[in-house]
Coordinates of C-alpha atoms in Angstrom, one line a residue:
X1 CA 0.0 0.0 0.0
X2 CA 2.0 3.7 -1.4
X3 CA 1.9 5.8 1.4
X4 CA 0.1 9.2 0.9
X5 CA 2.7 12.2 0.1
X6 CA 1.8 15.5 2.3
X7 CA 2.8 18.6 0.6
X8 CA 4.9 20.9 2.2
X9 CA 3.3 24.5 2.8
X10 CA 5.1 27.5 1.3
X11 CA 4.6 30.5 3.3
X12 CA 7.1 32.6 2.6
X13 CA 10.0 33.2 -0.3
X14 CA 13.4 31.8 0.7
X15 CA 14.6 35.4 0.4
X16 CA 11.8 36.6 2.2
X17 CA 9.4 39.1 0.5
X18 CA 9.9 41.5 -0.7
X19 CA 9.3 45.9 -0.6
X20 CA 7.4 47.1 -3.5
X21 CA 9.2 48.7 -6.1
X22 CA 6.7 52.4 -6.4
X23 CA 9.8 54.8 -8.0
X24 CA 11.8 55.3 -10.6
X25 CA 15.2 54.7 -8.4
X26 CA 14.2 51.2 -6.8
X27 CA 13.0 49.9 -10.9
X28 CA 16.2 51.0 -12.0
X29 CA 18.1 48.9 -9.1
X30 CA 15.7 46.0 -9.6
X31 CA 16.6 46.1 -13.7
X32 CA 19.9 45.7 -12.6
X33 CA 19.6 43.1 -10.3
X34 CA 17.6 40.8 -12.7
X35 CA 20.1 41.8 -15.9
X36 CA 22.7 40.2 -13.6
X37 CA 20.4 36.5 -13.3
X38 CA 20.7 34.2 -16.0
X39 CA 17.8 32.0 -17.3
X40 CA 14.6 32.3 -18.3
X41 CA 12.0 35.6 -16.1
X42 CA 8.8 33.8 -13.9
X43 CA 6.6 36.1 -14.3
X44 CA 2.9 37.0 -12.8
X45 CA 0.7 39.4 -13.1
X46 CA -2.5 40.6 -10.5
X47 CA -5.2 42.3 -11.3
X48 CA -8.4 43.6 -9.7
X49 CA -11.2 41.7 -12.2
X50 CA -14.5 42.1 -10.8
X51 CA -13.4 45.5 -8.7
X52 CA -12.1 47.8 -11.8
X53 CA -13.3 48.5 -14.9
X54 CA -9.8 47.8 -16.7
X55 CA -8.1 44.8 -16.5
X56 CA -4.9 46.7 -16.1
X57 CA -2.5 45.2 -13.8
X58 CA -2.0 46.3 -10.6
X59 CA 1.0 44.3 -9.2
X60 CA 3.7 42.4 -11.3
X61 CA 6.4 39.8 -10.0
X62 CA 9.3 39.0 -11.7
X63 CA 11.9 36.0 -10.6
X64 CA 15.2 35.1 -12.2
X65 CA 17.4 32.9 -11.0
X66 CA 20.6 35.0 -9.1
X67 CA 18.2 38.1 -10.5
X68 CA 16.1 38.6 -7.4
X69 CA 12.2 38.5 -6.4
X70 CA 11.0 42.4 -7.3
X71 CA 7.2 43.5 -7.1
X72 CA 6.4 46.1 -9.3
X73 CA 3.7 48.5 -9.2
X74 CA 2.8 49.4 -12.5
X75 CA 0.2 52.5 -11.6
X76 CA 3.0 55.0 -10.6
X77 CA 4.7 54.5 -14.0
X78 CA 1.9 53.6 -16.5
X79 CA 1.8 52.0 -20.1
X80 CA 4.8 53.3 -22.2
X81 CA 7.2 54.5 -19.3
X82 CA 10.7 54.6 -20.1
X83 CA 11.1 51.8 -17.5
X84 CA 8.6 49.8 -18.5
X85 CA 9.7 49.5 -21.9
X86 CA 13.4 49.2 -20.6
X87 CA 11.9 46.1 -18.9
X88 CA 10.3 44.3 -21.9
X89 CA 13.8 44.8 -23.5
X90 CA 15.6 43.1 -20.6
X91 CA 12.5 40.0 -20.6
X92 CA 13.2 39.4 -24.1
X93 CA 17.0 38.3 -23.5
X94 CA 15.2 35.5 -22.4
X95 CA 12.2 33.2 -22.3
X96 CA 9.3 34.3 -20.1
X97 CA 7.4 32.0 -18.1
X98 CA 3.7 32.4 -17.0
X99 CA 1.0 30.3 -16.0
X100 CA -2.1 30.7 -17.5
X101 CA -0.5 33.6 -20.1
X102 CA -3.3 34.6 -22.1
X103 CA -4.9 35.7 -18.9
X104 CA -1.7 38.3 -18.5
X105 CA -0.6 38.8 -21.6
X106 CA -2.6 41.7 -21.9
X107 CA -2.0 43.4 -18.9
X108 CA 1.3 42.9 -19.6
X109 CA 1.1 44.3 -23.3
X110 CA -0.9 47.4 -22.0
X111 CA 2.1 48.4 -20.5
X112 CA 4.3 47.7 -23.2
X113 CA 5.7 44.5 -22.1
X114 CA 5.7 42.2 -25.3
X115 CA 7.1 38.9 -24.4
X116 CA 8.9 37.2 -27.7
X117 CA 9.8 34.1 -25.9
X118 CA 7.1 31.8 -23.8
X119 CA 6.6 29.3 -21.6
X120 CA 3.4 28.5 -20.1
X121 CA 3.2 26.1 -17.1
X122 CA -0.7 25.4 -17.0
X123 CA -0.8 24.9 -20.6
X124 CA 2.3 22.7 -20.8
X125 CA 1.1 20.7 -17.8
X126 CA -2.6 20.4 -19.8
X127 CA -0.5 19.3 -22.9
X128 CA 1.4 17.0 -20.8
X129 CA -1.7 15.0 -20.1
X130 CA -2.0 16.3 -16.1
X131 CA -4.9 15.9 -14.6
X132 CA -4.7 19.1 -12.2
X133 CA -3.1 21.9 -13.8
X134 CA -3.6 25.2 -11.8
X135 CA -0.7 26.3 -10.1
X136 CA -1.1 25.2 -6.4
X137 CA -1.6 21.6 -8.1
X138 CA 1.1 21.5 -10.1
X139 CA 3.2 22.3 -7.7
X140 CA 1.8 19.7 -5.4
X141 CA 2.1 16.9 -8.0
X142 CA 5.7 18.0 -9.1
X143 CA 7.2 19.5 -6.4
X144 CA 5.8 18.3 -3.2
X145 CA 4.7 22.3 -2.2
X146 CA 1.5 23.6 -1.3
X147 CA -0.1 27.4 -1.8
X148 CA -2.4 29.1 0.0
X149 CA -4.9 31.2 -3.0
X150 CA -6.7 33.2 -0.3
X151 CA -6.0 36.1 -2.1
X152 CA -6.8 35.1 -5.7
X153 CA -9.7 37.2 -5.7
X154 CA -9.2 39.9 -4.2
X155 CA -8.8 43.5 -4.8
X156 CA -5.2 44.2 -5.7
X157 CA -6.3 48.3 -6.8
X158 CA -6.3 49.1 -3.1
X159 CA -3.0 51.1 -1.3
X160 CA -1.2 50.4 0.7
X161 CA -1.1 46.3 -0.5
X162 CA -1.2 43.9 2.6
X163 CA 1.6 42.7 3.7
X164 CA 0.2 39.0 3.0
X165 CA -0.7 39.7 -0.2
X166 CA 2.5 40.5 -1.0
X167 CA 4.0 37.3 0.1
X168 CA 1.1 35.6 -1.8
X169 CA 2.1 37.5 -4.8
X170 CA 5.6 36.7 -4.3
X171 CA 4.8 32.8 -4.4
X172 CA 3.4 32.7 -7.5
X173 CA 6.6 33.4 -9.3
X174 CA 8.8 31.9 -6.2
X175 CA 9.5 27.9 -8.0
X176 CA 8.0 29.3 -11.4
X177 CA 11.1 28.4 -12.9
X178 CA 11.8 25.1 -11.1
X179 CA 7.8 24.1 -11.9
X180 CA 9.1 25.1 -15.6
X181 CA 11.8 22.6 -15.8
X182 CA 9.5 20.3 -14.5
X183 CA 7.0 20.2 -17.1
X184 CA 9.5 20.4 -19.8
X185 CA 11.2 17.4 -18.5
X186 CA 7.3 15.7 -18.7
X187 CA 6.8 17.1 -22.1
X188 CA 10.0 15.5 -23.4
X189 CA 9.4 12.3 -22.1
X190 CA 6.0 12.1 -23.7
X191 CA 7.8 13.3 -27.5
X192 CA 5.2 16.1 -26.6
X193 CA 7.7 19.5 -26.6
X194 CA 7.3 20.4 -30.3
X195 CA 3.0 20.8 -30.0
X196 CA 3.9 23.1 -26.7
X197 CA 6.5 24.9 -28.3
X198 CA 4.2 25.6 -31.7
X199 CA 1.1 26.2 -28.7
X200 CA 3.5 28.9 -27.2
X201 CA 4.4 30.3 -30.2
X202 CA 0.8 30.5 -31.2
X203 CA 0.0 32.4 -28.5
X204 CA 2.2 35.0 -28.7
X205 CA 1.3 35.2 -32.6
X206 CA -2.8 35.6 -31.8
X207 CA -3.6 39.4 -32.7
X208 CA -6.1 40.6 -30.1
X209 CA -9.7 39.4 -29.9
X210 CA -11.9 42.2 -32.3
X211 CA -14.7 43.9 -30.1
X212 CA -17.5 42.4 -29.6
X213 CA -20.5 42.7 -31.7
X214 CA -23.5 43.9 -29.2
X215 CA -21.7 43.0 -26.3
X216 CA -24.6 44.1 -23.9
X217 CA -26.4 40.9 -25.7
X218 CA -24.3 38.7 -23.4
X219 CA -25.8 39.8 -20.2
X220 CA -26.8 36.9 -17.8
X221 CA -30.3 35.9 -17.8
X222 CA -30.9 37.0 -20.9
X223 CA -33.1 33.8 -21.9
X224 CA -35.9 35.6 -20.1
X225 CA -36.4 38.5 -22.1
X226 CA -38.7 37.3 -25.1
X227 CA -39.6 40.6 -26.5
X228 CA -37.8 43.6 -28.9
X229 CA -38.9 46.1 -26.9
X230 CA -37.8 44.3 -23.7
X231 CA -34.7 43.8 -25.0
X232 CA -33.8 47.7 -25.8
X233 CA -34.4 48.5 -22.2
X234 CA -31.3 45.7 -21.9
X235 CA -29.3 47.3 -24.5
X236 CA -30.0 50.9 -22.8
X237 CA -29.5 49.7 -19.4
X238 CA -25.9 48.1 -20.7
X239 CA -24.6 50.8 -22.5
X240 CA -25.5 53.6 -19.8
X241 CA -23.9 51.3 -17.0
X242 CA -21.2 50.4 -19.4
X243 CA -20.4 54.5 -19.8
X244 CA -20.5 54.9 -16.0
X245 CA -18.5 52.4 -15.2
X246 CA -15.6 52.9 -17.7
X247 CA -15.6 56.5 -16.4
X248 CA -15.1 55.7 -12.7
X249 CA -13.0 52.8 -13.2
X250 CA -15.1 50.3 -11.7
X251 CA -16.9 47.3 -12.4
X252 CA -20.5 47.2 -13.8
X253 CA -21.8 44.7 -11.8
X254 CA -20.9 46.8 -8.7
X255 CA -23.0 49.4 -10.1
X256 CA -25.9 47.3 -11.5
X257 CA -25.9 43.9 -11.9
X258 CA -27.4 41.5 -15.1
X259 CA -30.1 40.2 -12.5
X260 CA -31.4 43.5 -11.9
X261 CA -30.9 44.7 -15.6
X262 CA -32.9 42.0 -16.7
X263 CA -35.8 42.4 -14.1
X264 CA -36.0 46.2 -14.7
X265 CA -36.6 45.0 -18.4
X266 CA -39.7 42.5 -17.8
X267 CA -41.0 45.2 -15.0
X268 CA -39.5 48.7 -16.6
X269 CA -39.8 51.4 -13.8
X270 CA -40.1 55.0 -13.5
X271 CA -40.1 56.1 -10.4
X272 CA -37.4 55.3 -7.1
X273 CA -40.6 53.7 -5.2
X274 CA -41.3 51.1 -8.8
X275 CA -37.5 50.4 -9.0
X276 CA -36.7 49.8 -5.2
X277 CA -40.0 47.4 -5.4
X278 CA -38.8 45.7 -8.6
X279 CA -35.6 45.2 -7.6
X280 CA -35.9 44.2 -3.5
X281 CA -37.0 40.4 -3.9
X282 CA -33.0 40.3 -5.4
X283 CA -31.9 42.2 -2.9
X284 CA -31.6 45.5 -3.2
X285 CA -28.0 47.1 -2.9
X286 CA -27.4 50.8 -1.7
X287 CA -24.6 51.1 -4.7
X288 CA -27.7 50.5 -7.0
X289 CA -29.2 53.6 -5.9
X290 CA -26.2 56.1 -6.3
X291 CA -27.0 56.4 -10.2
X292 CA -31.0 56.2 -10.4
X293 CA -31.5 58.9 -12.5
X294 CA -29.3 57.3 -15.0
X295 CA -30.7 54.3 -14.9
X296 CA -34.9 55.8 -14.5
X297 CA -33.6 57.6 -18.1
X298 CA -32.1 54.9 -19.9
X299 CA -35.2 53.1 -19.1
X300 CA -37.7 56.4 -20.1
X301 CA -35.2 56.5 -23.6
X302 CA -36.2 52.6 -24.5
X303 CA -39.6 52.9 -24.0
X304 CA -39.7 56.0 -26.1
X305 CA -38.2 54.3 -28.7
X306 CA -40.1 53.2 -32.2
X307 CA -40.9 49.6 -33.4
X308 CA -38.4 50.2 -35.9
X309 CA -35.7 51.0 -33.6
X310 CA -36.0 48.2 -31.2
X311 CA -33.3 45.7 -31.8
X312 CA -33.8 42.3 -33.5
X313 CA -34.0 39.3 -31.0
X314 CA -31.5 37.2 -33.0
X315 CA -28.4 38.4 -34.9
X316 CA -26.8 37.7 -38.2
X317 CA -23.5 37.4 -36.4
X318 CA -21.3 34.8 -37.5
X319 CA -22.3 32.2 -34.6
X320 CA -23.3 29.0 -34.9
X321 CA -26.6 27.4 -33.8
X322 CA -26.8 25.7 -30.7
X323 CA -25.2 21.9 -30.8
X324 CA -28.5 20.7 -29.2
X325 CA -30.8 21.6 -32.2
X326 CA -28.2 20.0 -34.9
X327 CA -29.8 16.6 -34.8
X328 CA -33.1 18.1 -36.0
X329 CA -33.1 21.0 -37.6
X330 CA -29.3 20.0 -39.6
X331 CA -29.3 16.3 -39.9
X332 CA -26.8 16.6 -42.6
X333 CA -24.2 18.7 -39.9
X334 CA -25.0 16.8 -36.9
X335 CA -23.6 13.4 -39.0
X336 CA -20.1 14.4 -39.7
X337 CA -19.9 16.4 -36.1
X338 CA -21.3 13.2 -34.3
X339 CA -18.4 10.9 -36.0
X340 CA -15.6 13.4 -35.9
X341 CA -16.7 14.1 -31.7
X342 CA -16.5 10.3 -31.2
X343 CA -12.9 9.8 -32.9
X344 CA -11.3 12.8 -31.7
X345 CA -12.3 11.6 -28.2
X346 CA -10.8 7.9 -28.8
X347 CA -7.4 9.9 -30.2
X348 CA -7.4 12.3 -27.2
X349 CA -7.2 9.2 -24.8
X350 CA -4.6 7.5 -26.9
X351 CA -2.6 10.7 -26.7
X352 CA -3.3 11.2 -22.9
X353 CA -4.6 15.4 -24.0
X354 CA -7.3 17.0 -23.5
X355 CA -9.9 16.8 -26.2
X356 CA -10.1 21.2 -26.4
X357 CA -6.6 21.3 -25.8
X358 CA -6.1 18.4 -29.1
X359 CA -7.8 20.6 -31.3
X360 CA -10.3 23.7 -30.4
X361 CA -14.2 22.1 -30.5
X362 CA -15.1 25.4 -32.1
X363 CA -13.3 24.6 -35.3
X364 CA -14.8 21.1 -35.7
X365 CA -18.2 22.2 -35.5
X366 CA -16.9 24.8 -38.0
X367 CA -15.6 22.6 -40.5
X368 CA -18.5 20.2 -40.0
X369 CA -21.0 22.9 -40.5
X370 CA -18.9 24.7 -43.4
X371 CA -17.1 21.9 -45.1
X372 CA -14.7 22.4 -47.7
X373 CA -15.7 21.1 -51.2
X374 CA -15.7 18.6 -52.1
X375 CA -14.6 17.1 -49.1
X376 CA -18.5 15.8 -48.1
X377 CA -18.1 13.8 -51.4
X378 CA -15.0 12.0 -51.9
X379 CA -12.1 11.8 -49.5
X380 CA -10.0 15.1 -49.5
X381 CA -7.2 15.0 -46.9
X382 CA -5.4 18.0 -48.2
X383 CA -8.2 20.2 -48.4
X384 CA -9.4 19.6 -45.0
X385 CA -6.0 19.8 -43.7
X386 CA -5.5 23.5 -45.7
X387 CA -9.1 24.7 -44.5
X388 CA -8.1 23.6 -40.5
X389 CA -4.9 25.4 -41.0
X390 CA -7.0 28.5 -42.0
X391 CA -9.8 28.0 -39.4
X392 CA -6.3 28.5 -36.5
X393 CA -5.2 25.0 -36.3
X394 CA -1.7 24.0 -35.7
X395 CA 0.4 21.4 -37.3
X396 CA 0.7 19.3 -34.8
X397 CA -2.6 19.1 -34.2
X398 CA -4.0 19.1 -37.8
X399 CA -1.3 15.9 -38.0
X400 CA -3.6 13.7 -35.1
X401 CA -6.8 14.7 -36.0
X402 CA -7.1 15.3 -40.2
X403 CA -7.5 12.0 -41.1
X404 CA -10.3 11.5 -38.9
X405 CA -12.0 14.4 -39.7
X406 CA -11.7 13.8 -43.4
X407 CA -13.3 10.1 -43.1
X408 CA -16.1 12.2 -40.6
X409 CA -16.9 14.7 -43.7
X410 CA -17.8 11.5 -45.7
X411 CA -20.7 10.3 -43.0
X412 CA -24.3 10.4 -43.7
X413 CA -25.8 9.0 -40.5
X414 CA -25.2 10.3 -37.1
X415 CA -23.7 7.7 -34.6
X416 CA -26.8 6.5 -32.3
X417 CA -27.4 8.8 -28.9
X418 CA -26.7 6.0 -26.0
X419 CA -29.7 5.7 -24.1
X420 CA -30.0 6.9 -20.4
X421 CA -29.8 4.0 -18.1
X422 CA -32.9 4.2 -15.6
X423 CA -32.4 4.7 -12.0
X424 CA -33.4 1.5 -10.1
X425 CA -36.0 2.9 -7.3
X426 CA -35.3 1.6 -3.4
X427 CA -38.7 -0.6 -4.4
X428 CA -37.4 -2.5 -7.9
X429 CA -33.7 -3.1 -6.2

């Protein structure tokens, strides 16, 4: 019987933790410090998501081995500062290591930090076939060290920073570059380093998302609003809170939240007695109140508005139809996706990856719903590897899963839904 390995806690750097670096004269000392380490930067980032507006960052920890631990504020120097563009020179001596790094990346390009060289430890470990892949697990698995994430959430725009936060903050980044090493040594042994390294690449290569078409469609609870005229007291509601927010910096649902958006829509008030009634069975929040007016006249503007000008209830946007109403409304999609679904799964398991991280599901039910001709007709392995390439794909991945997308194309018949097994009742067992 293998006896149970405990993790030892980290609580604190082995060089303890850290001052914050605030001023131009402690920066300059920490870019000399880490121009002196060799190796590749651990880097993390914090920021203050569901507190702020921006998703700037609001705390930055770089580690290099014989370089130092440094925390950085960012908001005394800001994006484009001398500094901080004198630090994304020094990164990019090196590789950069981050867990997670789309999450920071653009934090980290907001203030002109560009890394040209990546490692990413939670996509690496994902590649690597781990089961647990957030930070604290890895380096429980690998390294036999436990974290405390008390802090992951919390509000890193406040000053002064707690003194615990810091040394939370400092942890992230304190056995970054061990936990690197680690997972490369993983990747190698499982022939697996190439698809990270074209993953890494990729990422660094992904121009930014575009904006979002009608982003105030995405509110939560949206499912309940059935009518137009409904729905351009949402889009009012959005945009005014979205304009509010963006000017004081803070998060929209701190003003307003989607619950109460959404309820003001199916009940639309205009007076503080109709939207303190409306809104108390949610439980009405004192910060709600702070911009009535603005949110009594964004209502008063919607319902003002003419037929004509209320918006459509569905979009043209380039979005596919929900996968559940495939197998009825597109028979002739839902056979290929059913077959392709079914042999990517048996090749993810064979490969020991994640199906989403083999090859994205968005482009399977894109090439399934789009095929290329005449690759629904006659076998066409070279067109349907081109058109994944185009759709974002990477080599290494179009390499496991072409063929069985091509032979997927060809199907007519959907593979059979299993059945659900009945639960046996107390009674029948």
């Amino acid at each position: 019987m293998s006896e149970e390995v405990t993790a030892t806690p980290l609580l604190t750097p082995a060089g303890g933790t850290p001052a914050v670096i605030d001023n131009e004269t402690s920066l300059k000392s920490a870019l000399e410090q880490l121009s002196k380490g060799s190796g590749p930067f651990a880097v993390d980032a914090e920021r203050a998501s569901g507190f702020r507006y921006s998703a700037r960052a609001y705390l930055i920890q770089i580690k290099r081995t014989n370089g130092g631990l440094h925390l950085i504020d960012p908001i005394p120097f800001g994006p484009g500062h001398p500094l901080m563009l004198e630090l994304n020179d020094l990164l990019n001596t090196d590789e950069v290591i981050l867990h997670a790094s789309t999450q920071d990346l653009p934090c980290l390009r907001e203030l002109g930090i560009h890394p040209k060289r990546l490692f990413d430890t939670e996509l690496g470990g994902r590649i690597a076939g781990l089961p647990r892949v957030g930070l604290g697990p890895l380096l429980e698995s690998l390294m036999g060290v436990s974290l405390a994430k008390e802090h992951s959430a919390a509000d890193w725009s406040v000053r002064p920073l707690p003194q615990d936060w810091l040394t939370y903050a400092a942890l992230d980044v304190e056995l970054l570059v061990e936990l690197r090493d680690k997972v490369e040594a993983l990747l190698v042994d499982a022939k697996k380093d190439s698809w990270a390294k074209e993953e890494f690449a990729s990422i660094l290569l992904a121009p930014p998302p575009p904006p979002r078409v009608d982003p105030w469609r995405r509110t939560s609870g949206m499912h309940k609003i059935k009518r137009n005229d409904q729905l351009a007291i949402i889009r009012e509601l959005w945009t005014t809170r979205d304009e509010i927010a963006k000017s004081l910096d803070i998060a929209g649902g701190k003003l307003l939240n989607d619950s109460a958006i959404v309820e003001i829509a199916l009940n639309p008030v205009t007076t503080k007695k109709e939207f303190e009634k409306v809104l108390r069975p949610l439980g009405l929040r004192a910060r709600w109140l702070e911009n009535l007016k603005a949110w009594l006249d964004a209502v008063a503007r919607a319902v003002a508005l003419e037929e004509k000008d209320w918006p459509a209830l569905r979009t043209n946007a380039d979005t596919l139809p929900p996968i559940k109403l495939w197998r009825d409304k597109f028979p002739e999609k839902y056979a290929p996706l059913s077959h392709a679904r079914a042999r990517i799964e048996i090749i993810a398991q064979e490969n020991n990856i994640p199906v989403e991280n083999l090859i994205t599901p968005e482009l399977v039910r894109r090439i399934c719903w789009a095929p290329p001709t005449p690759s629904t007709s006659q076998s066409s392995p070279e067109i349907v590897r081109e058109h994944l390439i185009s759709l974002g794909a990477r080599k290494w991945q179009v390499d496991l899963v072409s063929e069985a997308i091509t032979a997927s194309l060809l199907e007519k018949e959907a593979l059979p839904t299993p059945e659900p097994v009945p639960e046996t009742t107390p009674e029948e067992a």
